[in-house]
Amino acid sequence: MQARSWRRFLQLSGPKPEPAPAAASPAEAEARALPYQWNLLAWAALIGALTGLAVVAFHELLGFINNGLFGPFVEGLLTVGRSQPPELPPELPMTVAPDTGTPLRALLQVGLGALGFLPPPPEIPEPLPLPVSSLPDWLSLWPVVVVPTLGGWAVGLLRRYGGDLGPGLPSLMAMADGAVSARPRLPLLRLLGASLSLGSGASLGPEGPSVESGGNIGLWVALRGGLSPQSQKALVAAGVAAGLAAGFKAPIAGVFFAIEGSFSAVQGRPNLRAVLVAAVASSLVTQLLLGDTPILRLPAYEVRSPLELPLYLGLGLVASLMSWALVSLLAVGRSERLQAWLGQLPPGLPTALGGACVGVMALGFPQVLGVGYDTIEALLGSEGGVPLLTLLVLLGVKLLATGISNATGFVGGGFAPALFLGAVLGNCYGQLLGDSGLHLPVAEPPAYAMVGMAAVLAGSARAPLTALLLLFELTRDIRIVLPLMAAAGLSAALVERWQGLADPGLLGPDPQEEHRRRQLAALPVAEAFEPEAPLVLASDLPAQQALLQLVEAHGHCLVVADGAWVVGLVTLADLQRALSAERDFSDSGAELTPSLLACRRSDLVWLPMSAQLAQLEDQLRPNGLRQLPVFDVPAAAAATLPHGLPNPGLPLTSLRGLASRDGMARALARQSMGRRIDCTQSGQDPLQIKG
């Protein structure tokens, strides 16, 4: 055996040349190539590293702009209106804020001290004579109005003359699906606009630009690599995970946000591995360049009694109301009428006016400026020391400042405002339960503030798992998981019940996607009906016969009726699954003849005649359906998407047809052709028609 091995070695290594191998077939070449999942993982690692570098550059640029505007620039403006040149003693900055970090943080701490957050500063020796200001105390910080105004003006000019900042997350997924032409943008202008916005004090967050930058990088790299549409969608999700992981230094939350988001299409193990690799790569780059200090320093969670869990459910209910208010206010700011009115103003003026409004609010509440992480840390460490009435006013002011910043064109995200509002709301809730209200033996207000952060974020972003894991990664305390699950889950469920399955988006406006959604909302669901009548079969019909009839009708699903009432919807895949199970039982010696009713896999998914195509899309996408029945039920509410059988049920006589994905595409095509015909008759160029 050993000799035979040596002879084979000599044959392989000897001077005798081997004959040239035959040309490999395409199948053999594909088998020898790098496996699909390893190839995708390499692209995901590249996207994660690029996204991490982009977030690091964004962080440094934001700090530079913030330090410059609220440092030397504000100090120079403060000399205006004083009776003599200011000669501040060197000890004064240390007495105002011993550990400020940034000029904006120092300003916030001054405001927090005035509200009772901080203890009074220690007495100092007899100070040098300071310049006397003729302005009242509340106007002495008038540069706070100037800085956001100038920042807004710069952002407005950047939006007008710098070009498109790039598509948002829904548009990126539509581009990866091939629904619209793919036009991703490298995030240079987006990150510059976000740095100017947040550095000048806009009431938004940095995670939105980070996440959208990662998604654009993912699609841009996928297109340059010539990858398939499925790989493009996977790399968009990988970029999203990398952006959130780098922005919050929370890789687990980033992965779950990519999976949980309504824009996501993470299907299959290779795609999930790509998301994991991208999140790890971006987090590694961020930690190497910025350190591993958490973005928020949260205190240790305190548990008084497991009986507090119902109280956290109450906080989830209140947080759902705050989430609904935040999402509704952001939607009003993105409304077509308001944006059309703002678009008529000169370039830069809308964002300048928005910055001026935020600056005026900051005269009384400087905490509304910027991201607000400093205020969150102060709330979580104050142990309820802030007056309850002050917190309630701050809640309304922050909500209004966020809506104005988003509506007037500042660049930023909604995660940070949601965390801010949740912290303030939870602190208020904890004070009402404790010393300032019911005097119950409960945990301190900071504990409820941490849970409130997750609850408001879960409801407003429609991402309860992301919110739960984000707070868990920041606290690293297993005891907080149960309250987080209760409050975040309830808040997200209630907001979805009130507003339907449609997710308006919290990370900022996406004009392309909103324009497409407005087109869908303008068409009734009857426009998407299939030309064939729906196949209605009795519930006790055997599955084999139902499958034969469905195949003959060339349909995708059928309606199950029990007498005069509709009881379910069965798809072709449901019938095949049931019949496969029947064959397995038959092979084992058992006999099983499933009826059509036993083939149901879920509750009935349906729509009323008053619905629009936008609601049809919202029902088809999460349920994985191609068709669904439409009923003429006058009592059905069109605002929320119905799911399941209403009481007492749906009469068969009210069934009007099956609406489908293909019918929706045909309806949009007819609408587009009608516009082109009208435009041609009026003498305009059809190629100039948008939408």
XYZ file of C-alpha atoms in Angstrom:
691
model
C 0.000 0.000 0.000
C 2.838 2.340 0.860
C 4.702 1.510 -2.345
C 1.580 2.157 -4.379
C 1.276 5.591 -2.746
C 4.895 6.450 -3.584
C 4.417 5.358 -7.194
C 1.373 7.617 -7.443
C 3.430 10.489 -6.006
C 6.202 9.955 -8.544
C 3.672 9.889 -11.337
C 2.212 13.174 -10.196
C 5.540 14.934 -9.564
C 7.697 13.444 -12.320
C 8.786 15.229 -15.482
C 6.176 13.456 -17.620
C 3.594 16.100 -18.512
C -0.014 15.373 -17.793
C -2.560 15.826 -20.603
C -4.428 19.115 -20.538
C -7.694 18.813 -18.651
C -10.883 19.093 -20.611
C -12.844 22.299 -20.424
C -15.000 22.302 -17.320
C -18.720 22.488 -17.765
C -20.600 25.484 -16.289
C -21.932 23.277 -13.485
C -18.415 22.079 -12.560
C -17.050 25.629 -12.700
C -19.815 26.808 -10.416
C -19.104 23.957 -7.998
C -15.395 24.846 -7.870
C -16.092 28.545 -7.359
C -16.330 30.178 -3.981
C -19.578 29.050 -2.312
C -22.412 31.534 -2.379
C -22.562 32.081 1.344
C -18.811 32.646 1.713
C -18.851 35.096 -1.170
C -21.764 36.952 0.440
C -20.011 37.006 3.811
C -16.968 38.638 2.266
C -19.129 41.383 0.750
C -20.923 41.818 4.091
C -17.628 42.212 5.948
C -16.560 44.893 3.472
C -19.865 46.746 3.897
C -19.601 46.527 7.677
C -16.081 47.959 7.652
C -17.045 50.785 5.277
C -20.122 51.623 7.337
C -18.070 51.643 10.527
C -15.580 54.045 8.987
C -18.411 56.281 7.778
C -19.970 56.369 11.265
C -16.604 57.180 12.841
C -16.084 60.058 10.388
C -19.631 61.240 11.109
C -18.959 61.179 14.851
C -15.760 63.195 14.507
C -17.302 65.756 12.152
C -20.323 66.167 14.424
C -18.080 66.796 17.426
C -15.979 69.295 15.502
C -19.025 71.301 14.358
C -20.624 71.147 17.792
C -17.476 72.339 19.546
C -16.962 75.119 17.052
C -20.512 76.486 17.112
C -21.193 76.206 20.837
C -17.641 77.080 21.803
C -15.727 80.032 20.310
C -18.670 81.105 18.141
C -21.097 81.424 21.070
C -18.458 83.067 23.250
C -17.923 85.667 20.556
C -21.644 86.338 20.252
C -21.996 86.767 24.003
C -19.815 89.865 23.856
C -22.554 91.683 21.910
C -24.707 93.907 24.097
C -22.321 94.026 27.048
C -21.132 97.295 28.508
C -17.432 96.369 28.469
C -15.242 93.680 26.931
C -15.574 90.437 28.841
C -12.548 89.350 30.828
C -13.668 86.102 32.392
C -11.645 84.698 35.274
C -9.993 81.370 34.553
C -11.931 79.696 37.404
C -15.378 80.471 35.973
C -15.681 77.621 33.444
C -14.816 75.068 36.108
C -17.472 76.416 38.455
C -20.157 76.287 35.798
C -19.549 72.761 34.597
C -16.740 70.721 36.178
C -16.854 67.951 33.557
C -18.622 69.216 30.510
C -17.060 67.330 27.642
C -18.458 69.580 24.935
C -19.719 73.173 24.899
C -23.263 71.971 24.180
C -23.091 69.632 27.137
C -21.994 72.540 29.319
C -24.963 74.566 28.108
C -27.278 71.668 28.860
C -25.856 71.271 32.336
C -26.449 74.948 32.991
C -30.056 74.457 31.977
C -30.339 71.266 33.999
C -28.969 73.011 37.045
C -31.547 75.755 36.681
C -34.255 73.087 36.585
C -33.010 71.314 39.657
C -30.989 68.522 38.070
C -27.658 69.548 39.494
C -26.701 70.756 42.941
C -25.908 74.474 43.199
C -22.330 75.294 42.199
C -19.848 75.800 45.005
C -19.225 79.322 46.150
C -16.210 80.948 44.577
C -13.962 83.691 45.825
C -14.787 87.280 45.086
C -14.966 87.226 41.267
C -13.586 89.799 38.978
C -16.084 92.394 37.744
C -18.036 90.896 34.879
C -19.609 92.776 32.019
C -23.146 93.800 32.793
C -25.819 92.758 30.308
C -28.859 94.894 29.728
C -30.911 91.833 28.724
C -33.127 89.809 31.089
C -31.755 86.559 32.442
C -33.796 84.359 30.088
C -32.472 86.331 27.109
C -28.841 86.208 28.164
C -28.432 83.011 26.134
C -29.703 84.618 22.928
C -26.900 82.987 20.836
C -28.781 79.729 21.349
C -31.296 81.084 18.829
C -28.631 82.205 16.369
C -26.734 78.919 16.161
C -29.675 76.672 15.103
C -30.853 79.375 12.701
C -27.499 79.547 10.929
C -27.215 75.779 10.984
C -30.663 75.434 9.453
C -29.808 77.935 6.757
C -26.659 75.960 5.875
C -28.579 72.662 5.794
C -31.258 74.196 3.574
C -28.679 75.435 1.081
C -26.983 72.032 1.133
C -30.280 70.311 0.333
C -31.065 72.782 -2.451
C -27.714 72.993 -4.208
C -25.893 69.877 -3.017
C -28.233 67.432 -4.713
C -30.169 64.442 -3.453
C -28.998 63.043 -0.134
C -29.874 59.519 -1.230
C -32.851 57.173 -0.893
C -34.265 56.048 2.419
C -34.661 52.475 3.608
C -38.025 51.650 1.945
C -36.785 53.010 -1.370
C -33.559 51.020 -1.051
C -35.516 47.775 -0.705
C -37.735 48.758 -3.649
C -34.571 49.350 -5.682
C -33.168 45.973 -4.680
C -36.483 44.333 -5.674
C -36.343 46.003 -9.069
C -39.563 47.973 -8.528
C -37.748 51.250 -9.227
C -34.431 52.065 -10.820
C -31.493 51.627 -8.449
C -29.865 54.955 -7.574
C -28.010 54.585 -4.251
C -25.764 57.404 -3.116
C -22.592 57.311 -1.101
C -23.408 59.006 2.227
C -21.117 62.019 1.974
C -23.821 64.684 1.673
C -26.137 62.880 4.078
C -23.543 62.717 6.839
C -22.470 66.309 6.221
C -26.075 67.491 6.450
C -26.627 65.451 9.606
C -23.460 66.863 11.172
C -24.594 70.427 10.453
C -28.098 69.681 11.717
C -27.194 67.947 14.967
C -24.117 70.074 15.584
C -26.212 73.245 15.424
C -28.848 71.861 17.798
C -31.624 70.230 15.723
C -33.812 68.025 17.904
C -33.093 64.765 16.075
C -30.794 61.779 16.436
C -27.632 60.467 14.742
C -28.802 56.899 14.236
C -31.013 57.685 11.225
C -28.148 58.970 9.035
C -25.963 56.087 10.227
C -28.534 53.432 9.314
C -29.491 54.974 5.975
C -25.812 55.460 5.122
C -25.189 51.779 5.782
C -28.107 50.800 3.550
C -26.891 53.008 0.714
C -23.363 51.647 1.052
C -24.746 48.103 0.962
C -26.720 48.616 -2.239
C -23.926 50.652 -3.860
C -21.356 47.919 -3.222
C -23.783 45.200 -4.354
C -24.431 46.982 -7.646
C -20.722 47.561 -8.257
C -20.102 43.869 -7.555
C -22.790 42.763 -10.020
C -24.631 40.692 -7.394
C -28.083 39.207 -7.804
C -31.218 41.033 -6.556
C -31.529 38.616 -3.617
C -27.937 39.361 -2.601
C -28.601 43.075 -3.015
C -31.474 42.899 -0.536
C -29.320 40.932 1.874
C -26.514 43.501 1.684
C -28.937 46.396 2.193
C -30.076 44.685 5.394
C -26.418 44.071 6.304
C -25.667 47.781 5.869
C -28.659 48.686 8.028
C -27.449 46.372 10.792
C -23.937 47.766 10.513
C -25.190 51.347 10.744
C -27.221 50.793 13.911
C -24.524 48.602 15.472
C -21.895 51.290 14.911
C -24.164 54.177 15.894
C -25.180 52.715 19.256
C -22.236 50.330 19.737
C -24.865 47.617 20.030
C -24.317 44.854 17.440
C -27.108 42.585 18.699
C -29.692 45.345 18.448
C -28.414 46.169 14.966
C -28.932 42.595 13.786
C -32.470 42.417 15.135
C -33.362 45.792 13.664
C -32.307 44.560 10.217
C -34.471 41.468 10.677
C -37.408 43.202 12.351
C -37.754 46.326 10.208
C -40.600 46.522 7.706
C -38.058 47.280 4.959
C -36.154 44.073 5.614
C -36.030 40.973 3.425
C -33.639 38.789 5.426
C -34.500 35.293 4.255
C -32.390 32.182 4.609
C -29.322 31.382 6.632
C -26.735 32.912 4.254
C -28.482 36.294 4.412
C -28.702 36.141 8.192
C -25.012 35.305 8.429
C -24.239 38.282 6.209
C -26.144 40.576 8.581
C -24.243 39.157 11.559
C -20.860 39.597 9.882
C -21.613 43.192 8.878
C -22.722 44.120 12.406
C -19.596 42.570 13.933
C -17.294 44.278 11.426
C -18.802 47.733 11.943
C -18.765 47.367 15.737
C -15.129 46.281 15.647
C -14.127 49.283 13.546
C -16.047 51.646 15.824
C -14.535 50.238 19.002
C -11.012 50.341 17.597
C -11.285 53.975 16.512
C -13.673 55.453 19.116
C -13.178 53.158 22.095
C -15.605 50.805 23.773
C -17.289 53.387 26.006
C -21.076 52.916 25.722
C -23.054 55.622 23.989
C -25.219 55.985 27.105
C -24.042 55.363 30.647
C -27.063 53.874 32.373
C -27.252 53.126 36.099
C -27.759 49.694 37.588
C -31.351 48.517 37.441
C -33.076 48.171 40.804
C -35.801 45.615 41.509
C -38.027 46.206 44.515
C -40.639 43.500 43.938
C -41.836 41.251 41.107
C -45.302 42.626 41.829
C -44.261 45.804 39.999
C -44.732 44.094 36.635
C -48.367 45.318 36.258
C -47.077 48.840 36.868
C -44.636 48.431 33.979
C -47.570 47.333 31.829
C -49.218 50.623 32.754
C -46.069 52.394 31.620
C -46.303 50.507 28.325
C -49.831 51.821 27.858
C -48.777 55.408 28.503
C -45.721 54.970 26.280
C -47.926 53.798 23.413
C -49.780 57.121 23.586
C -46.487 59.006 23.451
C -45.318 56.850 20.537
C -48.541 57.537 18.668
C -48.139 61.275 19.282
C -44.538 61.238 18.018
C -45.324 59.225 14.877
C -48.398 61.327 14.120
C -46.502 64.592 14.548
C -43.701 63.406 12.256
C -46.297 62.347 9.675
C -47.936 65.789 9.802
C -44.551 67.405 9.207
C -44.042 65.209 6.128
C -47.519 65.905 4.733
C -47.703 66.934 1.101
C -49.528 70.205 1.779
C -47.053 71.442 4.388
C -44.030 70.430 2.319
C -45.489 72.155 -0.751
C -45.914 75.376 1.256
C -42.380 75.167 2.612
C -41.075 74.493 -0.882
C -42.370 77.880 -2.050
C -40.071 79.712 0.373
C -36.573 80.831 -0.671
C -33.783 78.230 -0.378
C -32.550 77.793 3.171
C -35.389 79.777 4.741
C -37.586 76.839 5.907
C -34.763 75.153 7.821
C -33.575 78.516 9.156
C -37.071 79.223 10.500
C -37.186 75.743 11.996
C -33.836 76.299 13.685
C -35.021 79.654 15.024
C -38.118 78.011 16.529
C -35.999 75.331 18.186
C -33.622 78.024 19.471
C -36.481 80.017 20.997
C -37.659 76.895 22.822
C -34.085 76.286 23.985
C -34.032 79.658 25.777
C -36.230 78.111 28.439
C -35.325 74.452 27.909
C -31.818 74.009 26.468
C -32.295 70.249 26.858
C -34.206 70.141 23.552
C -31.041 70.992 21.619
C -29.213 68.266 19.801
C -29.279 64.546 20.422
C -30.156 64.762 24.120
C -28.028 61.918 25.489
C -26.684 64.203 28.231
C -30.205 64.963 29.419
C -31.073 61.261 29.377
C -28.084 60.467 31.572
C -29.060 63.272 33.933
C -32.612 61.940 34.179
C -31.398 58.433 34.867
C -29.103 59.660 37.620
C -31.310 62.281 39.252
C -33.411 59.893 41.396
C -36.509 61.923 40.770
C -35.023 65.271 41.686
C -36.680 67.149 38.828
C -40.066 68.748 39.568
C -42.877 66.825 37.975
C -44.446 69.866 36.325
C -41.110 70.807 34.770
C -40.771 67.337 33.278
C -44.261 67.471 31.814
C -43.541 70.809 30.133
C -40.207 69.488 28.862
C -42.071 66.523 27.382
C -44.288 68.764 25.268
C -41.468 71.114 24.258
C -39.220 68.252 23.113
C -42.047 66.700 21.118
C -42.745 70.003 19.367
C -39.049 70.688 18.710
C -38.628 67.240 17.144
C -41.621 67.733 14.876
C -40.403 71.161 13.723
C -36.846 69.922 13.109
C -38.087 67.019 11.015
C -40.666 69.026 9.040
C -38.383 71.912 8.089
C -35.674 69.761 6.529
C -33.032 69.047 9.171
C -31.226 65.747 8.666
C -31.432 63.241 11.483
C -33.218 60.230 12.913
C -35.993 59.550 15.345
C -34.431 57.003 17.700
C -32.768 59.574 19.962
C -35.920 61.726 20.371
C -37.898 58.559 21.140
C -35.363 57.574 23.817
C -35.451 61.125 25.218
C -39.247 61.197 25.404
C -39.298 57.726 26.924
C -36.815 58.694 29.627
C -38.775 61.831 30.561
C -42.090 59.959 30.457
C -40.765 57.088 32.553
C -39.332 59.501 35.115
C -42.719 61.229 35.388
C -44.446 57.870 35.745
C -42.029 56.745 38.451
C -42.499 59.975 40.399
C -46.287 59.624 40.257
C -46.030 56.116 41.660
C -43.511 57.118 44.310
C -42.910 60.115 46.508
C -44.664 62.662 44.304
C -47.901 60.751 43.950
C -49.189 57.450 45.276
C -46.242 56.772 47.635
C -46.009 53.129 46.582
C -42.948 51.043 47.538
C -41.618 50.918 43.969
C -38.258 51.364 42.313
C -36.752 54.807 41.864
C -37.832 56.921 38.852
C -34.621 56.159 36.874
C -35.686 52.500 36.673
C -38.983 53.492 35.075
C -37.131 55.959 32.853
C -35.036 53.134 31.385
C -38.105 51.008 30.697
C -39.903 54.041 29.273
C -37.069 54.545 26.782
C -37.552 51.045 25.400
C -41.356 51.307 25.393
C -41.524 54.572 23.424
C -38.854 53.392 20.988
C -40.655 50.070 20.460
C -43.972 51.764 19.718
C -42.688 54.539 17.490
C -40.189 52.451 15.487
C -42.367 49.298 15.421
C -39.352 47.351 16.649
C -39.950 45.891 20.131
C -37.114 43.362 19.908
C -34.661 46.037 18.826
C -35.686 48.313 21.694
C -35.500 45.476 24.204
C -32.056 44.332 23.137
C -30.719 47.866 22.812
C -31.542 48.703 26.434
C -30.300 45.293 27.542
C -26.960 45.864 25.785
C -26.650 49.287 27.376
C -27.518 48.126 30.905
C -26.123 44.564 30.717
C -28.517 43.644 33.501
C -30.626 40.511 33.039
C -33.177 41.682 35.625
C -34.432 44.447 33.361
C -35.471 42.041 30.578
C -38.890 41.112 31.969
C -40.097 44.724 32.494
C -38.692 45.659 29.092
C -40.536 42.815 27.389
C -43.824 43.712 29.048
C -43.725 47.448 28.368
C -42.144 47.336 24.893
C -44.396 44.562 23.621
C -47.577 46.238 24.831
C -46.584 49.625 23.427
C -45.781 48.228 19.972
C -48.971 46.158 19.870
C -51.198 49.096 20.787
C -49.616 51.470 18.264
C -50.013 48.861 15.534
C -53.634 48.354 16.540
C -54.362 52.094 16.342
C -52.462 52.885 13.154
C -52.643 49.605 11.284
C -49.838 47.503 9.884
C -48.492 50.333 7.731
C -45.245 51.659 9.171
C -44.831 55.363 8.316
C -41.178 55.196 9.293
C -39.363 56.931 12.113
C -35.890 57.362 10.631
C -36.810 60.346 8.525
C -38.795 61.191 5.396
C -38.332 59.143 2.252
C -39.886 61.245 -0.543
C -39.658 58.533 -3.192
C -41.378 55.902 -1.100
C -44.001 58.327 0.181
C -44.796 59.399 -3.375
C -45.313 55.760 -4.339
C -47.510 55.180 -1.293
C -49.625 58.214 -2.152
C -50.170 56.740 -5.606
C -51.375 53.501 -4.038
C -53.613 55.318 -1.564
C -55.293 57.203 -4.413
C -56.611 54.003 -6.034
C -59.449 51.880 -4.592
C -58.886 48.209 -3.950
C -61.424 47.309 -6.653
C -58.836 48.369 -9.239
C -56.717 45.348 -8.260
C -59.417 42.704 -8.696
C -58.608 39.560 -10.630
C -60.748 39.112 -13.768
C -61.837 35.637 -12.656
C -64.402 35.161 -9.917
C -63.008 33.802 -6.633
C -63.147 30.061 -6.138
C -65.468 29.310 -3.198
C -65.550 25.750 -1.837
C -67.294 24.091 1.080
C -65.311 23.595 4.281
C -65.930 19.807 4.383
C -64.591 19.190 0.865
C -61.558 16.844 0.784
C -58.257 18.589 0.206
C -57.426 16.449 -2.853
C -60.547 17.593 -4.697
C -59.960 21.198 -3.663
C -56.421 21.046 -5.055
C -57.657 19.729 -8.402
C -60.234 22.503 -8.708
C -57.696 25.190 -7.730
C -55.192 23.948 -10.323
C -57.877 23.890 -13.016
C -58.836 27.470 -12.120
C -55.160 28.577 -12.343
C -55.564 30.249 -8.957
C -53.322 30.881 -5.984
C -55.903 30.668 -3.195
C -59.539 29.804 -2.564
C -62.216 30.943 -0.141
C -63.561 28.445 2.386
C -67.262 28.740 3.177
C -69.273 27.106 5.947
C -72.819 27.472 4.787
C -73.524 31.160 4.210
C -70.431 32.395 6.051
C -66.806 32.703 4.979
C -64.515 30.998 7.482
C -61.055 31.070 5.955
C -58.589 31.448 3.109
C -56.498 28.493 1.874
C -53.547 28.885 -0.482
C -52.032 26.415 -2.909
C -49.091 25.888 -0.559
C -51.475 25.062 2.310
C -53.131 22.316 0.266
C -49.811 20.850 -0.839
C -48.547 20.827 2.742
C -51.665 19.026 3.974
C -51.509 16.425 1.221
C -47.810 15.792 1.898
C -48.662 15.110 5.527
C -51.422 12.736 4.330
C -48.940 10.742 2.246
C -46.577 10.474 5.224
C -49.350 9.096 7.391
C -50.408 6.694 4.636
C -46.871 5.311 4.360
C -46.851 4.649 8.101
C -50.105 2.645 7.914
C -52.435 5.361 9.183
C -55.268 6.859 7.198
C -55.820 10.595 7.082
C -58.202 12.451 4.809
C -57.960 16.154 5.633
C -60.859 18.408 4.873
C -60.494 21.826 3.344
C -61.118 23.505 6.701
C -58.229 21.566 8.260
C -55.832 23.033 5.683
C -56.106 26.565 7.085
C -52.765 27.879 8.319
C -53.854 31.282 9.663
C -56.843 33.487 10.312
C -58.719 35.018 7.440
C -56.921 37.957 5.839
C -59.342 40.278 4.037
C -60.147 43.881 3.136
C -63.318 45.976 2.855
C -64.389 47.623 -0.389
C -63.534 51.019 1.103
C -59.818 50.133 1.316
C -57.114 51.433 -1.010
C -54.179 49.758 -2.719
C -51.827 50.954 0.015
C -53.768 48.862 2.524
C -53.758 45.943 0.096
C -49.967 46.077 -0.016
C -49.805 46.227 3.777
C -51.923 43.071 4.033
C -50.174 41.081 1.311
C -46.551 41.786 2.280
C -46.374 40.586 5.918
C -48.660 37.591 5.326
C -46.789 36.322 2.271
C -49.954 36.256 0.127
C -50.555 36.984 -3.520
C -54.328 37.309 -3.326
C -56.926 38.072 -0.681
C -60.737 38.414 -0.685
C -62.538 41.747 -0.578
C -65.948 42.106 1.075
C -68.561 44.813 0.787
C -69.011 45.376 4.517
C -70.128 48.956 5.281
C -69.305 48.704 8.985
C -65.665 47.817 8.373
C -63.226 50.547 9.359
C -60.875 51.415 6.519
C -58.402 53.251 8.754
C -57.093 50.079 10.382
C -56.306 46.891 8.565
C -58.733 44.122 9.585
C -57.313 40.739 10.385
C -59.314 37.665 11.287
C -63.033 37.091 11.361
C -65.163 39.917 12.749
C -68.117 39.167 14.963
C -70.368 37.405 13.917
C -68.471 36.780 10.659
C -68.335 37.711 6.986
C -71.364 36.768 4.836
C -70.638 34.987 1.600
C -73.047 37.282 -0.248
C -70.787 40.268 0.491
C -67.757 38.733 -1.259
C -66.887 40.926 -4.244
C -63.654 39.486 -5.608
C -59.977 38.688 -5.097
C -57.428 41.519 -5.041
C -53.867 40.521 -5.940
C -50.314 41.738 -6.392
C -50.634 41.395 -10.152
C -53.867 43.375 -10.091
C -52.147 46.127 -8.130
C -49.377 46.288 -10.739
C -51.968 46.467 -13.521
C -53.800 49.278 -11.736
C -50.612 51.323 -11.425
C -49.820 50.699 -15.092
C -53.284 51.883 -16.135
C -52.878 54.993 -14.001
C -49.489 55.749 -15.553
C -50.789 55.216 -19.097
C -53.767 57.456 -18.410
C -51.456 60.230 -17.286
C -49.332 59.882 -20.384
C -52.368 59.991 -22.677
C -53.754 63.078 -20.931
C -50.336 64.716 -21.094
C -49.983 63.926 -24.799
C -53.404 65.396 -25.535
C -52.482 68.561 -23.660
C -49.258 68.944 -25.645
C -46.781 68.208 -22.841
C -43.845 65.823 -23.004
C -44.836 62.454 -21.460
C -41.217 61.814 -20.441
C -41.432 64.705 -18.010
C -44.261 63.121 -16.056
C -43.158 62.029 -12.581
C -44.402 58.910 -10.874
